[in-house]
XYZ file of C-alpha atoms in Angstrom:
371
model
C 128.461 146.255 130.037
C 126.024 145.842 132.984
C 125.516 142.729 134.840
C 121.856 142.528 133.585
C 123.090 142.626 129.976
C 125.690 139.908 130.601
C 123.064 137.727 132.191
C 120.737 138.360 129.158
C 123.464 137.533 126.686
C 124.240 134.306 128.488
C 120.594 133.387 128.606
C 120.253 134.017 124.856
C 123.434 132.025 124.107
C 122.157 129.074 126.197
C 118.802 129.186 124.546
C 120.445 129.165 120.996
C 123.047 126.588 121.896
C 122.973 123.351 119.824
C 122.257 120.508 122.073
C 122.585 117.496 119.666
C 124.561 117.279 116.455
C 123.562 114.298 114.170
C 125.915 113.431 111.200
C 124.237 111.464 108.423
C 120.686 111.444 107.074
C 120.161 107.812 106.372
C 117.790 105.692 108.256
C 119.812 105.851 111.445
C 120.583 109.551 111.431
C 117.260 110.874 110.116
C 115.042 109.005 112.611
C 117.334 109.690 115.507
C 117.188 113.423 114.743
C 113.428 113.276 114.338
C 113.134 111.412 117.600
C 115.343 113.881 119.503
C 113.531 116.910 118.062
C 110.038 115.515 118.825
C 111.315 115.009 122.390
C 112.274 118.671 122.813
C 115.996 118.434 122.054
C 117.387 121.130 119.797
C 118.995 119.286 116.955
C 120.942 119.822 113.753
C 121.057 117.113 111.083
C 123.927 117.183 108.656
C 123.889 115.342 105.235
C 125.529 115.945 101.935
C 122.394 115.051 99.936
C 119.361 117.120 99.035
C 116.981 114.200 99.549
C 116.443 111.263 101.831
C 116.154 108.023 100.035
C 114.255 104.957 101.121
C 116.994 102.529 99.932
C 114.985 99.275 100.068
C 112.742 100.679 97.277
C 115.483 101.764 94.960
C 114.937 98.724 92.701
C 111.233 99.644 92.279
C 112.191 103.270 91.356
C 115.090 102.140 88.996
C 112.705 99.879 87.068
C 109.745 102.131 86.919
C 107.559 100.493 89.498
C 107.700 103.499 91.830
C 108.073 107.292 91.388
C 110.707 109.481 92.920
C 108.284 110.969 95.510
C 107.528 107.461 96.722
C 111.022 106.593 97.508
C 112.597 109.931 98.533
C 111.770 113.399 100.118
C 113.815 116.626 100.558
C 115.489 116.852 103.855
C 114.296 120.446 104.103
C 110.751 119.195 104.129
C 111.385 116.263 106.424
C 113.143 118.483 109.010
C 110.351 121.150 109.018
C 109.545 120.259 112.592
C 110.147 122.283 115.844
C 113.675 121.916 117.239
C 115.194 120.512 114.081
C 117.536 122.201 111.578
C 118.964 120.636 108.406
C 122.445 121.578 107.151
C 123.394 120.340 103.747
C 127.109 119.621 103.719
C 129.664 116.894 103.639
C 131.548 115.955 106.803
C 135.259 116.438 106.331
C 136.407 115.578 109.769
C 135.152 114.771 113.276
C 136.691 115.876 116.615
C 135.457 113.116 119.016
C 136.760 115.005 122.003
C 135.013 118.315 121.264
C 131.923 116.579 119.795
C 132.209 118.625 116.707
C 132.515 118.303 112.947
C 134.170 120.309 110.294
C 132.166 120.517 106.986
C 133.256 120.958 103.449
C 132.162 124.643 103.468
C 134.484 125.345 106.393
C 131.737 125.393 108.957
C 132.434 123.847 112.361
C 129.490 122.639 114.289
C 129.564 121.391 117.847
C 126.941 119.773 120.132
C 126.592 118.817 123.682
C 126.051 115.367 122.357
C 127.276 113.961 119.042
C 125.494 111.265 117.058
C 127.540 109.674 114.130
C 125.420 107.840 111.590
C 127.319 108.412 108.407
C 126.750 104.926 107.055
C 129.013 103.593 104.292
C 129.979 104.824 100.785
C 129.608 103.255 97.373
C 132.205 100.687 96.482
C 134.998 101.610 94.164
C 133.999 100.531 90.692
C 135.896 100.279 87.453
C 135.553 103.250 85.055
C 133.148 101.219 82.789
C 130.814 100.447 85.709
C 128.305 102.306 87.851
C 127.726 101.694 91.556
C 124.177 101.028 92.610
C 124.133 102.498 96.194
C 122.168 105.855 96.173
C 119.182 107.476 94.703
C 121.268 109.012 91.996
C 122.469 105.662 90.899
C 118.763 104.337 90.671
C 117.990 107.483 88.687
C 120.743 106.688 86.281
C 119.370 103.210 85.713
C 115.843 104.452 85.219
C 116.834 107.001 82.666
C 119.157 104.566 80.944
C 116.277 102.031 80.602
C 113.888 104.759 79.443
C 116.355 105.735 76.732
C 116.743 102.282 75.282
C 114.729 100.953 72.259
C 113.227 97.483 72.244
C 116.464 95.803 70.933
C 118.159 93.396 73.178
C 120.837 94.763 75.501
C 123.711 93.247 77.573
C 123.532 93.984 81.238
C 126.088 92.914 83.890
C 125.442 93.107 87.635
C 128.524 92.539 89.823
C 127.971 91.339 93.402
C 125.765 88.565 94.563
C 124.553 90.011 97.864
C 121.068 91.462 98.509
C 121.555 94.446 96.211
C 123.001 92.541 93.218
C 120.479 89.751 93.341
C 117.455 91.999 93.609
C 118.751 94.391 90.996
C 119.560 91.660 88.455
C 116.093 89.980 88.870
C 114.209 93.360 88.630
C 116.130 94.360 85.486
C 115.465 91.005 83.837
C 111.805 91.156 84.729
C 111.586 94.706 83.436
C 113.221 93.900 80.082
C 112.884 90.087 79.495
C 114.648 90.173 76.160
C 117.871 91.636 77.605
C 120.831 89.355 78.508
C 121.445 89.881 82.224
C 124.528 88.336 83.875
C 125.211 88.266 87.616
C 128.761 87.762 88.794
C 130.171 87.033 92.196
C 133.469 85.856 93.634
C 131.775 83.732 96.277
C 130.318 80.335 96.084
C 126.687 81.286 97.024
C 124.335 84.139 96.455
C 122.875 86.248 99.272
C 124.812 84.122 101.856
C 123.485 86.247 104.869
C 119.804 85.983 103.868
C 117.311 83.664 105.524
C 117.431 80.187 104.216
C 113.966 80.398 102.599
C 114.878 83.624 100.911
C 118.202 82.172 99.618
C 116.248 79.366 98.024
C 113.631 81.755 96.669
C 116.313 83.977 95.193
C 117.986 81.046 93.327
C 114.650 80.013 91.924
C 113.702 83.584 90.825
C 116.939 84.147 88.966
C 116.591 80.850 87.214
C 112.964 81.509 86.315
C 113.662 84.997 85.107
C 116.614 83.817 83.000
C 119.543 85.585 84.659
C 122.820 83.949 83.966
C 124.753 83.481 87.221
C 128.540 83.147 87.425
C 129.789 82.238 90.885
C 133.392 81.968 92.122
C 134.322 84.236 89.216
C 135.540 87.799 88.997
C 133.877 90.005 86.386
C 136.087 89.735 83.259
C 135.401 93.302 82.017
C 133.597 92.062 78.922
C 131.744 94.783 77.007
C 128.194 95.449 78.073
C 125.532 98.096 77.459
C 125.184 98.596 81.302
C 127.413 97.376 84.156
C 126.216 98.002 87.671
C 128.570 97.354 90.586
C 127.105 96.322 93.889
C 130.044 94.481 95.398
C 131.398 95.828 98.650
C 131.356 99.263 100.318
C 133.697 101.461 102.340
C 133.640 103.579 105.428
C 133.714 107.328 105.000
C 136.997 109.070 105.349
C 135.898 110.902 108.493
C 135.363 107.498 110.077
C 138.526 105.916 108.762
C 140.365 108.996 110.245
C 138.923 108.555 113.708
C 141.215 107.952 116.682
C 142.146 104.217 117.021
C 140.551 104.182 120.497
C 137.206 104.836 118.830
C 137.380 102.167 116.196
C 136.888 98.486 116.129
C 140.010 96.550 115.364
C 138.173 93.914 113.286
C 135.894 96.156 111.167
C 137.437 99.645 111.293
C 133.981 101.017 112.094
C 133.296 103.001 115.266
C 133.288 100.762 118.368
C 130.104 101.330 120.303
C 128.969 99.659 123.562
C 125.477 98.234 123.996
C 124.187 101.694 124.734
C 125.594 102.921 121.297
C 128.165 105.043 123.049
C 131.465 105.304 121.242
C 134.450 103.799 123.078
C 136.661 106.541 124.520
C 134.412 109.399 123.555
C 131.980 110.635 126.240
C 128.628 111.768 124.914
C 129.368 110.585 121.380
C 126.990 107.873 120.012
C 127.330 105.850 116.805
C 124.767 103.591 114.954
C 123.951 102.265 111.581
C 126.432 101.025 109.007
C 129.314 102.962 110.310
C 129.236 101.352 113.825
C 130.185 97.993 115.301
C 127.859 97.533 118.423
C 128.714 95.252 121.155
C 126.568 92.230 121.542
C 125.053 92.572 118.006
C 126.039 89.819 115.569
C 123.529 90.738 112.801
C 124.643 92.564 109.804
C 123.501 96.250 109.656
C 120.139 96.832 107.888
C 117.474 99.398 107.465
C 115.308 97.865 110.176
C 118.299 97.617 112.528
C 118.950 101.328 111.846
C 115.346 102.213 112.595
C 115.522 100.351 116.047
C 118.863 101.782 116.902
C 117.566 105.330 116.307
C 115.013 104.949 119.151
C 117.689 103.626 121.522
C 120.207 106.325 120.500
C 117.649 109.112 121.049
C 116.783 107.914 124.437
C 120.269 107.695 125.552
C 121.236 111.091 124.014
C 118.343 112.606 125.981
C 119.571 110.973 129.143
C 123.122 112.102 128.597
C 121.941 115.724 128.162
C 119.897 115.466 131.326
C 122.925 114.161 133.203
C 121.437 110.638 133.691
C 123.710 107.733 134.175
C 120.947 105.270 133.186
C 121.672 103.656 129.753
C 119.187 101.733 127.557
C 121.042 98.782 125.861
C 120.175 98.120 122.289
C 118.575 94.772 121.458
C 117.776 93.923 117.906
C 114.400 92.299 117.148
C 114.270 90.629 113.749
C 110.973 91.675 112.212
C 111.159 89.786 108.952
C 113.263 89.992 105.766
C 111.910 90.791 102.331
C 113.557 90.483 98.871
C 112.100 91.786 95.618
C 112.375 89.892 92.340
C 110.024 92.102 90.240
C 107.120 94.342 90.637
C 104.805 91.525 91.476
C 107.211 88.944 92.792
C 109.048 88.889 96.180
C 109.985 86.560 99.041
C 109.160 87.385 102.630
C 110.669 85.555 105.601
C 108.278 86.326 108.349
C 110.412 84.752 110.976
C 113.994 84.403 109.489
C 115.006 81.735 111.797
C 112.125 79.612 110.694
C 111.956 80.884 107.093
C 111.706 77.470 105.611
C 108.393 77.055 107.366
C 107.100 80.716 107.385
C 108.178 82.031 103.974
C 105.658 83.793 101.676
C 106.348 84.217 97.994
C 104.979 85.623 94.732
C 102.449 88.540 94.506
C 101.377 88.050 98.191
C 105.009 88.692 99.361
C 105.282 91.717 97.007
C 102.097 93.317 98.641
C 103.409 92.400 102.157
C 106.773 93.990 101.307
C 105.164 97.254 100.201
C 102.968 97.311 103.367
C 106.079 96.749 105.525
C 107.997 99.500 103.911
C 105.081 101.883 103.759
C 104.830 101.702 107.547
C 108.410 102.735 107.856
C 108.270 105.779 105.597
C 109.031 109.069 107.270
C 106.022 111.105 106.022
C 102.273 110.287 105.747
C 102.262 111.207 102.025
C 105.017 108.769 101.316
C 103.143 106.043 103.176
C 100.034 106.720 101.034
C 102.169 106.741 97.889
C 103.879 103.511 98.754
C 100.576 101.742 99.483
C 99.024 102.940 96.200
C 102.122 102.146 94.137
């Protein structure tokens, strides 16, 4: 083989080499991948699902206030941009030293930089319950409701966090004649919400007629529909990460302020599967979106050999809860939500506007605004 041929092969290999590997296609992973690709970085995005789901609108979809195309889109369509490839597969394991992942089809992918944004998985639920965590779960609820007649049904929602409260209220507003009961082991609902939103949630549940049982574990009583929203768990590929890479307190990947995983050069973590230094807020969709810009910037810097790191700083841009198609609560400034809280139909419109602006495609933005 001539020297010219060797040089040509090396050039072709370099041109085809994967630069960034992004694991997970939620808010954090998808928007990081899009940011990298749009910045000229050859990127592969890996996710087990066929479609990206805009999780804050799952309640709307489940209860018939939004269509599937408003709240989800195929990854193949979203990744139809230069420099970006989508691979549908589950991540079996991650080699944090090699910056590689082994997938469920036996494929091993490796990048010059690795971004881990695998989120969290649905909580373990009893056999008689269904988690409410993904698009498939919302589809199940939607189809169940559509298949029922007008006779009163018994519905149980377990978990008094954001998901449980919003789901219970939306279900009751959708079918006022049903008996909806919300169970939680704690002594308060949505304890991490802004004060104004907590108060609004309590009023909305009472006004809708949702029975609330606090400081009580679900007793397993028969019901026509039991939805489980309590808790979540890290993916096995994160639980199996080296101890040096994980937070002792949360078990999630331990990342510094630049989203770099501890003890793993050129590996970055963000979203629900990461504990980021200096960030005390709980993970959320808007945090994941903000982290994606920071992660993409630092990945580009790492690939260019730069030692400059942008530190992530979370900017709270408001918090919205939905209680029905035309009812919501919007804390414009969560720290001052008792003074700057909008409720009712106005908040419902503001919520849809907020989420429309964050949709990944123009068509989804238009659909969300017209929904």
